[in-house]
Amino acid sequence: MPLNLLDRVRVQQGDITRLAVDAIVNAANTSLLGGGGVDGAIHRAAGPELLAECRTLGGCPTGEARITRGYRLPARFVIHTVGPVYSGRLEDAVKLASCYRNSLQLAVDHGLRSIAFPAISCGVYGYPIEEAVPIAVDTTAAFLARHERITEVIFVVFSDDHLAAYQGYLRSRQNAV
Ligand code: ADP
């Protein structure tokens, strides 16, 4: 992976709802009508207007993504994507990679340059962080290689072990250059 790709990617510990980026990504469910975890936090911080816009979208299949405005969030937009519920099957990885790719594509389609991702599927949906991180990073790096307009991708994590998983993988990729 060329160094300039990793220069545009970083990991940060904290609350994704606080980030003033062009778009934050929501790990939503197929209804897009809100839930727990990061989804609940985003809806609480964005205010009821977000749910009102989500109601107009008619849901979202697993692996796909939809965009709304950010309302009371510091982020201008929210990209809602639906990660797979972890089952241990190969299709989980295919669906999770689609979440990252489709979210990044929506950002490009809307002329956005900075985007922050939570660890999609790694909460209630049970995806092991060590399996999810290479999918998140490699899918993002492959996308960035083809799209120069995205200048900043932030992987936002809550816990110390998730932070260590991203840092360890990013370091290993850097050393492989
Ligand atoms: P999923 O249903 O896709 O597993 P969850 O919301 O349960 O989604 O969890 C996804 C990840 O987001 C988990 O690692 C969780 O710790 C993390 N998370 C929850 N709230 C926030 C937040 N406000 N900012 C960043 N990450 C968060």
PDB file of C-alpha atoms and ligand atoms in Angstrom:
ATOM      1  CA  MET A   1       0.000   0.000   0.000  1.00  0.00           C
ATOM      2  CA  PRO A   2       1.642   3.330  -0.977  1.00  0.00           C
ATOM      3  CA  LEU A   3       2.289   5.668   1.934  1.00  0.00           C
ATOM      4  CA  ASN A   4       0.056   8.409   0.599  1.00  0.00           C
ATOM      5  CA  LEU A   5      -2.967   6.138   1.053  1.00  0.00           C
ATOM      6  CA  LEU A   6      -2.283   5.633   4.741  1.00  0.00           C
ATOM      7  CA  ASP A   7      -1.633   9.348   5.157  1.00  0.00           C
ATOM      8  CA  ARG A   8      -5.323   9.863   4.476  1.00  0.00           C
ATOM      9  CA  VAL A   9      -6.421   7.253   7.057  1.00  0.00           C
ATOM     10  CA  ARG A  10      -6.260   7.449  10.835  1.00  0.00           C
ATOM     11  CA  VAL A  11      -7.834   5.933  13.920  1.00  0.00           C
ATOM     12  CA  GLN A  12      -9.216   7.980  16.790  1.00  0.00           C
ATOM     13  CA  GLN A  13     -10.806   7.046  20.101  1.00  0.00           C
ATOM     14  CA  GLY A  14     -13.974   8.888  21.124  1.00  0.00           C
ATOM     15  CA  ASP A  15     -17.557   9.689  20.270  1.00  0.00           C
ATOM     16  CA  ILE A  16     -18.231   9.819  16.533  1.00  0.00           C
ATOM     17  CA  THR A  17     -21.143  12.236  17.042  1.00  0.00           C
ATOM     18  CA  ARG A  18     -18.655  14.963  18.054  1.00  0.00           C
ATOM     19  CA  LEU A  19     -16.687  14.993  14.808  1.00  0.00           C
ATOM     20  CA  ALA A  20     -16.944  17.967  12.453  1.00  0.00           C
ATOM     21  CA  VAL A  21     -16.307  16.002   9.272  1.00  0.00           C
ATOM     22  CA  ASP A  22     -18.272  16.102   6.026  1.00  0.00           C
ATOM     23  CA  ALA A  23     -19.997  12.820   6.902  1.00  0.00           C
ATOM     24  CA  ILE A  24     -20.146  10.374   9.751  1.00  0.00           C
ATOM     25  CA  VAL A  25     -21.235   6.824   9.025  1.00  0.00           C
ATOM     26  CA  ASN A  26     -24.003   5.244  11.045  1.00  0.00           C
ATOM     27  CA  ALA A  27     -24.042   1.491  11.703  1.00  0.00           C
ATOM     28  CA  ALA A  28     -27.799   1.337  11.195  1.00  0.00           C
ATOM     29  CA  ASN A  29     -30.289  -1.503  10.904  1.00  0.00           C
ATOM     30  CA  THR A  30     -32.368  -2.292   7.812  1.00  0.00           C
ATOM     31  CA  SER A  31     -35.332  -0.206   8.976  1.00  0.00           C
ATOM     32  CA  LEU A  32     -33.190   2.956   9.282  1.00  0.00           C
ATOM     33  CA  LEU A  33     -35.569   3.914  12.070  1.00  0.00           C
ATOM     34  CA  GLY A  34     -33.019   3.999  14.851  1.00  0.00           C
ATOM     35  CA  GLY A  35     -31.662   1.517  17.338  1.00  0.00           C
ATOM     36  CA  GLY A  36     -29.100   1.239  20.095  1.00  0.00           C
ATOM     37  CA  GLY A  37     -25.345   1.695  20.088  1.00  0.00           C
ATOM     38  CA  VAL A  38     -23.888   4.202  17.685  1.00  0.00           C
ATOM     39  CA  ASP A  39     -27.228   4.476  15.864  1.00  0.00           C
ATOM     40  CA  GLY A  40     -28.975   5.666  19.031  1.00  0.00           C
ATOM     41  CA  ALA A  41     -26.156   8.086  19.820  1.00  0.00           C
ATOM     42  CA  ILE A  42     -26.308   9.616  16.330  1.00  0.00           C
ATOM     43  CA  HIS A  43     -30.088  10.042  16.431  1.00  0.00           C
ATOM     44  CA  ARG A  44     -29.942  11.601  19.907  1.00  0.00           C
ATOM     45  CA  ALA A  45     -27.273  14.067  18.845  1.00  0.00           C
ATOM     46  CA  ALA A  46     -28.808  14.889  15.457  1.00  0.00           C
ATOM     47  CA  GLY A  47     -32.315  15.503  16.797  1.00  0.00           C
ATOM     48  CA  PRO A  48     -35.743  14.319  15.583  1.00  0.00           C
ATOM     49  CA  GLU A  49     -35.302  15.782  12.098  1.00  0.00           C
ATOM     50  CA  LEU A  50     -32.909  12.929  11.313  1.00  0.00           C
ATOM     51  CA  LEU A  51     -35.524  10.284  12.067  1.00  0.00           C
ATOM     52  CA  ALA A  52     -38.052  12.233   9.987  1.00  0.00           C
ATOM     53  CA  GLU A  53     -35.729  12.137   6.956  1.00  0.00           C
ATOM     54  CA  CYS A  54     -34.911   8.456   7.564  1.00  0.00           C
ATOM     55  CA  ARG A  55     -38.633   7.650   7.480  1.00  0.00           C
ATOM     56  CA  THR A  56     -38.755   8.870   3.871  1.00  0.00           C
ATOM     57  CA  LEU A  57     -36.045   6.429   2.754  1.00  0.00           C
ATOM     58  CA  GLY A  58     -37.932   3.133   3.062  1.00  0.00           C
ATOM     59  CA  GLY A  59     -35.135   1.209   4.763  1.00  0.00           C
ATOM     60  CA  CYS A  60     -31.814  -0.071   3.463  1.00  0.00           C
ATOM     61  CA  PRO A  61     -30.663  -3.627   2.651  1.00  0.00           C
ATOM     62  CA  THR A  62     -27.596  -5.101   4.362  1.00  0.00           C
ATOM     63  CA  GLY A  63     -24.394  -3.977   2.663  1.00  0.00           C
ATOM     64  CA  GLU A  64     -25.940  -0.870   1.089  1.00  0.00           C
ATOM     65  CA  ALA A  65     -25.853   2.770   2.230  1.00  0.00           C
ATOM     66  CA  ARG A  66     -28.100   5.850   2.228  1.00  0.00           C
ATOM     67  CA  ILE A  67     -27.292   9.494   2.907  1.00  0.00           C
ATOM     68  CA  THR A  68     -29.147  12.124   4.938  1.00  0.00           C
ATOM     69  CA  ARG A  69     -28.329  15.531   6.290  1.00  0.00           C
ATOM     70  CA  GLY A  70     -26.643  15.806   9.691  1.00  0.00           C
ATOM     71  CA  TYR A  71     -29.068  18.298  11.304  1.00  0.00           C
ATOM     72  CA  ARG A  72     -27.787  19.187  14.806  1.00  0.00           C
ATOM     73  CA  LEU A  73     -24.588  17.178  14.404  1.00  0.00           C
ATOM     74  CA  PRO A  74     -21.304  18.935  13.657  1.00  0.00           C
ATOM     75  CA  ALA A  75     -21.057  16.622  10.624  1.00  0.00           C
ATOM     76  CA  ARG A  76     -22.857  17.885   7.524  1.00  0.00           C
ATOM     77  CA  PHE A  77     -24.169  14.469   6.470  1.00  0.00           C
ATOM     78  CA  VAL A  78     -24.887  11.047   7.914  1.00  0.00           C
ATOM     79  CA  ILE A  79     -24.259   8.010   5.734  1.00  0.00           C
ATOM     80  CA  HIS A  80     -26.362   5.140   7.039  1.00  0.00           C
ATOM     81  CA  THR A  81     -25.101   1.677   6.232  1.00  0.00           C
ATOM     82  CA  VAL A  82     -26.298  -1.712   7.412  1.00  0.00           C
ATOM     83  CA  GLY A  83     -23.608  -4.159   8.430  1.00  0.00           C
ATOM     84  CA  PRO A  84     -24.092  -7.940   8.525  1.00  0.00           C
ATOM     85  CA  VAL A  85     -25.023  -9.761  11.696  1.00  0.00           C
ATOM     86  CA  TYR A  86     -21.945 -11.951  12.193  1.00  0.00           C
ATOM     87  CA  SER A  87     -22.551 -15.588  11.276  1.00  0.00           C
ATOM     88  CA  GLY A  88     -19.014 -16.812  10.533  1.00  0.00           C
ATOM     89  CA  ARG A  89     -19.834 -17.312   6.849  1.00  0.00           C
ATOM     90  CA  LEU A  90     -17.808 -15.883   3.970  1.00  0.00           C
ATOM     91  CA  GLU A  91     -20.716 -13.675   2.930  1.00  0.00           C
ATOM     92  CA  ASP A  92     -20.285 -11.641   6.130  1.00  0.00           C
ATOM     93  CA  ALA A  93     -16.970 -10.295   4.836  1.00  0.00           C
ATOM     94  CA  VAL A  94     -18.458  -9.547   1.414  1.00  0.00           C
ATOM     95  CA  LYS A  95     -21.315  -7.598   3.014  1.00  0.00           C
ATOM     96  CA  LEU A  96     -19.050  -5.730   5.424  1.00  0.00           C
ATOM     97  CA  ALA A  97     -16.713  -4.697   2.595  1.00  0.00           C
ATOM     98  CA  SER A  98     -19.776  -3.473   0.655  1.00  0.00           C
ATOM     99  CA  CYS A  99     -20.719  -1.235   3.589  1.00  0.00           C
ATOM    100  CA  TYR A 100     -17.365   0.534   3.436  1.00  0.00           C
ATOM    101  CA  ARG A 101     -17.274   0.725  -0.371  1.00  0.00           C
ATOM    102  CA  ASN A 102     -20.873   1.955  -0.752  1.00  0.00           C
ATOM    103  CA  SER A 103     -20.450   4.534   2.020  1.00  0.00           C
ATOM    104  CA  LEU A 104     -17.285   5.900   0.418  1.00  0.00           C
ATOM    105  CA  GLN A 105     -18.990   5.949  -2.991  1.00  0.00           C
ATOM    106  CA  LEU A 106     -21.890   7.996  -1.590  1.00  0.00           C
ATOM    107  CA  ALA A 107     -19.368  10.444  -0.140  1.00  0.00           C
ATOM    108  CA  VAL A 108     -17.708  10.809  -3.548  1.00  0.00           C
ATOM    109  CA  ASP A 109     -21.080  11.186  -5.270  1.00  0.00           C
ATOM    110  CA  HIS A 110     -21.861  14.123  -2.965  1.00  0.00           C
ATOM    111  CA  GLY A 111     -18.466  15.775  -3.345  1.00  0.00           C
ATOM    112  CA  LEU A 112     -17.486  15.059   0.275  1.00  0.00           C
ATOM    113  CA  ARG A 113     -13.858  14.900   1.333  1.00  0.00           C
ATOM    114  CA  SER A 114     -13.773  13.755   4.973  1.00  0.00           C
ATOM    115  CA  ILE A 115     -15.631  10.787   6.432  1.00  0.00           C
ATOM    116  CA  ALA A 116     -15.615   9.014   9.806  1.00  0.00           C
ATOM    117  CA  PHE A 117     -16.555   5.353  10.307  1.00  0.00           C
ATOM    118  CA  PRO A 118     -17.485   3.507  13.495  1.00  0.00           C
ATOM    119  CA  ALA A 119     -16.533  -0.162  13.744  1.00  0.00           C
ATOM    120  CA  ILE A 120     -19.515  -1.347  11.679  1.00  0.00           C
ATOM    121  CA  SER A 121     -21.060  -4.632  12.937  1.00  0.00           C
ATOM    122  CA  CYS A 122     -18.568  -4.873  15.823  1.00  0.00           C
ATOM    123  CA  GLY A 123     -21.077  -4.102  18.573  1.00  0.00           C
ATOM    124  CA  VAL A 124     -24.459  -5.807  18.872  1.00  0.00           C
ATOM    125  CA  TYR A 125     -23.961  -7.503  15.472  1.00  0.00           C
ATOM    126  CA  GLY A 126     -21.056  -9.497  16.900  1.00  0.00           C
ATOM    127  CA  TYR A 127     -18.347  -9.145  14.240  1.00  0.00           C
ATOM    128  CA  PRO A 128     -14.939  -9.939  15.807  1.00  0.00           C
ATOM    129  CA  ILE A 129     -12.805  -6.810  15.665  1.00  0.00           C
ATOM    130  CA  GLU A 130      -9.694  -8.700  14.449  1.00  0.00           C
ATOM    131  CA  GLU A 131     -11.677  -9.940  11.444  1.00  0.00           C
ATOM    132  CA  ALA A 132     -13.412  -6.635  10.754  1.00  0.00           C
ATOM    133  CA  VAL A 133     -10.381  -4.339  10.846  1.00  0.00           C
ATOM    134  CA  PRO A 134      -8.542  -5.770   7.796  1.00  0.00           C
ATOM    135  CA  ILE A 135     -11.796  -5.582   5.820  1.00  0.00           C
ATOM    136  CA  ALA A 136     -12.377  -1.966   6.868  1.00  0.00           C
ATOM    137  CA  VAL A 137      -8.813  -0.840   6.176  1.00  0.00           C
ATOM    138  CA  ASP A 138      -8.159  -2.809   2.974  1.00  0.00           C
ATOM    139  CA  THR A 139     -11.498  -1.885   1.399  1.00  0.00           C
ATOM    140  CA  THR A 140     -10.930   1.764   2.255  1.00  0.00           C
ATOM    141  CA  ALA A 141      -7.356   1.750   0.944  1.00  0.00           C
ATOM    142  CA  ALA A 142      -8.431   0.147  -2.336  1.00  0.00           C
ATOM    143  CA  PHE A 143     -11.131   2.785  -2.722  1.00  0.00           C
ATOM    144  CA  LEU A 144      -8.802   5.684  -1.898  1.00  0.00           C
ATOM    145  CA  ALA A 145      -6.339   4.440  -4.498  1.00  0.00           C
ATOM    146  CA  ARG A 146      -8.994   5.165  -7.132  1.00  0.00           C
ATOM    147  CA  HIS A 147     -10.479   8.339  -5.584  1.00  0.00           C
ATOM    148  CA  GLU A 148      -8.154  11.205  -4.803  1.00  0.00           C
ATOM    149  CA  ARG A 149     -10.891  13.602  -3.738  1.00  0.00           C
ATOM    150  CA  ILE A 150     -11.413  11.851  -0.400  1.00  0.00           C
ATOM    151  CA  THR A 151      -8.718  13.396   1.773  1.00  0.00           C
ATOM    152  CA  GLU A 152      -9.503  12.079   5.258  1.00  0.00           C
ATOM    153  CA  VAL A 153     -10.931   8.804   6.580  1.00  0.00           C
ATOM    154  CA  ILE A 154     -11.166   8.441  10.349  1.00  0.00           C
ATOM    155  CA  PHE A 155     -11.923   5.121  12.034  1.00  0.00           C
ATOM    156  CA  VAL A 156     -13.549   6.058  15.325  1.00  0.00           C
ATOM    157  CA  VAL A 157     -13.463   3.562  18.188  1.00  0.00           C
ATOM    158  CA  PHE A 158     -14.806   3.534  21.698  1.00  0.00           C
ATOM    159  CA  SER A 159     -12.701   0.901  23.438  1.00  0.00           C
ATOM    160  CA  ASP A 160      -8.978   0.436  24.047  1.00  0.00           C
ATOM    161  CA  ASP A 161      -8.953  -3.013  22.435  1.00  0.00           C
ATOM    162  CA  HIS A 162     -10.596  -1.723  19.263  1.00  0.00           C
ATOM    163  CA  LEU A 163      -8.057   1.107  19.143  1.00  0.00           C
ATOM    164  CA  ALA A 164      -5.213  -1.401  19.489  1.00  0.00           C
ATOM    165  CA  ALA A 165      -6.673  -3.591  16.731  1.00  0.00           C
ATOM    166  CA  TYR A 166      -6.749  -0.712  14.222  1.00  0.00           C
ATOM    167  CA  GLN A 167      -3.362   0.654  15.259  1.00  0.00           C
ATOM    168  CA  GLY A 168      -1.744  -2.767  15.024  1.00  0.00           C
ATOM    169  CA  TYR A 169      -3.157  -3.447  11.580  1.00  0.00           C
ATOM    170  CA  LEU A 170      -2.339   0.013  10.204  1.00  0.00           C
ATOM    171  CA  ARG A 171       1.213  -0.356  11.507  1.00  0.00           C
ATOM    172  CA  SER A 172       1.597  -3.767   9.898  1.00  0.00           C
ATOM    173  CA  ARG A 173       0.403  -2.367   6.571  1.00  0.00           C
ATOM    174  CA  GLN A 174       2.799   0.547   6.828  1.00  0.00           C
ATOM    175  CA  ASN A 175       5.707  -1.768   7.550  1.00  0.00           C
ATOM    176  CA  ALA A 176       4.740  -3.877   4.533  1.00  0.00           C
ATOM    177  CA  VAL A 177       5.264  -0.944   2.137  1.00  0.00           C
TER     178      VAL A 177
HETATM  179  P1  ADP B   1     -23.673  -2.912  15.076  1.00  0.00           P
HETATM  180  O1  ADP B   1     -25.136  -3.160  15.327  1.00  0.00           O
HETATM  181  O2  ADP B   1     -23.370  -2.647  13.607  1.00  0.00           O
HETATM  182  O3  ADP B   1     -22.788  -3.947  15.690  1.00  0.00           O
HETATM  183  P2  ADP B   1     -23.223  -1.029  17.285  1.00  0.00           P
HETATM  184  O4  ADP B   1     -23.763   0.361  17.370  1.00  0.00           O
HETATM  185  O5  ADP B   1     -23.767  -2.028  18.246  1.00  0.00           O
HETATM  186  O6  ADP B   1     -23.389  -1.472  15.763  1.00  0.00           O
HETATM  187  O7  ADP B   1     -21.660  -0.977  17.477  1.00  0.00           O
HETATM  188  C1  ADP B   1     -20.739  -0.616  16.491  1.00  0.00           C
HETATM  189  C2  ADP B   1     -19.496  -0.078  17.155  1.00  0.00           C
HETATM  190  O8  ADP B   1     -19.687   1.315  17.448  1.00  0.00           O
HETATM  191  C3  ADP B   1     -19.162  -0.735  18.495  1.00  0.00           C
HETATM  192  O9  ADP B   1     -17.777  -1.021  18.503  1.00  0.00           O
HETATM  193  C4  ADP B   1     -19.489   0.336  19.534  1.00  0.00           C
HETATM  194  O10 ADP B   1     -18.627   0.264  20.650  1.00  0.00           O
HETATM  195  C5  ADP B   1     -19.226   1.595  18.747  1.00  0.00           C
HETATM  196  N1  ADP B   1     -19.911   2.816  19.209  1.00  0.00           N
HETATM  197  C6  ADP B   1     -21.070   2.936  19.923  1.00  0.00           C
HETATM  198  N2  ADP B   1     -21.374   4.230  20.112  1.00  0.00           N
HETATM  199  C7  ADP B   1     -20.383   4.955  19.514  1.00  0.00           C
HETATM  200  C8  ADP B   1     -20.092   6.351  19.382  1.00  0.00           C
HETATM  201  N3  ADP B   1     -20.917   7.279  19.887  1.00  0.00           N
HETATM  202  N4  ADP B   1     -18.968   6.724  18.708  1.00  0.00           N
HETATM  203  C9  ADP B   1     -18.141   5.793  18.186  1.00  0.00           C
HETATM  204  N5  ADP B   1     -18.353   4.467  18.273  1.00  0.00           N
HETATM  205  C10 ADP B   1     -19.448   4.057  18.937  1.00  0.00           C
END
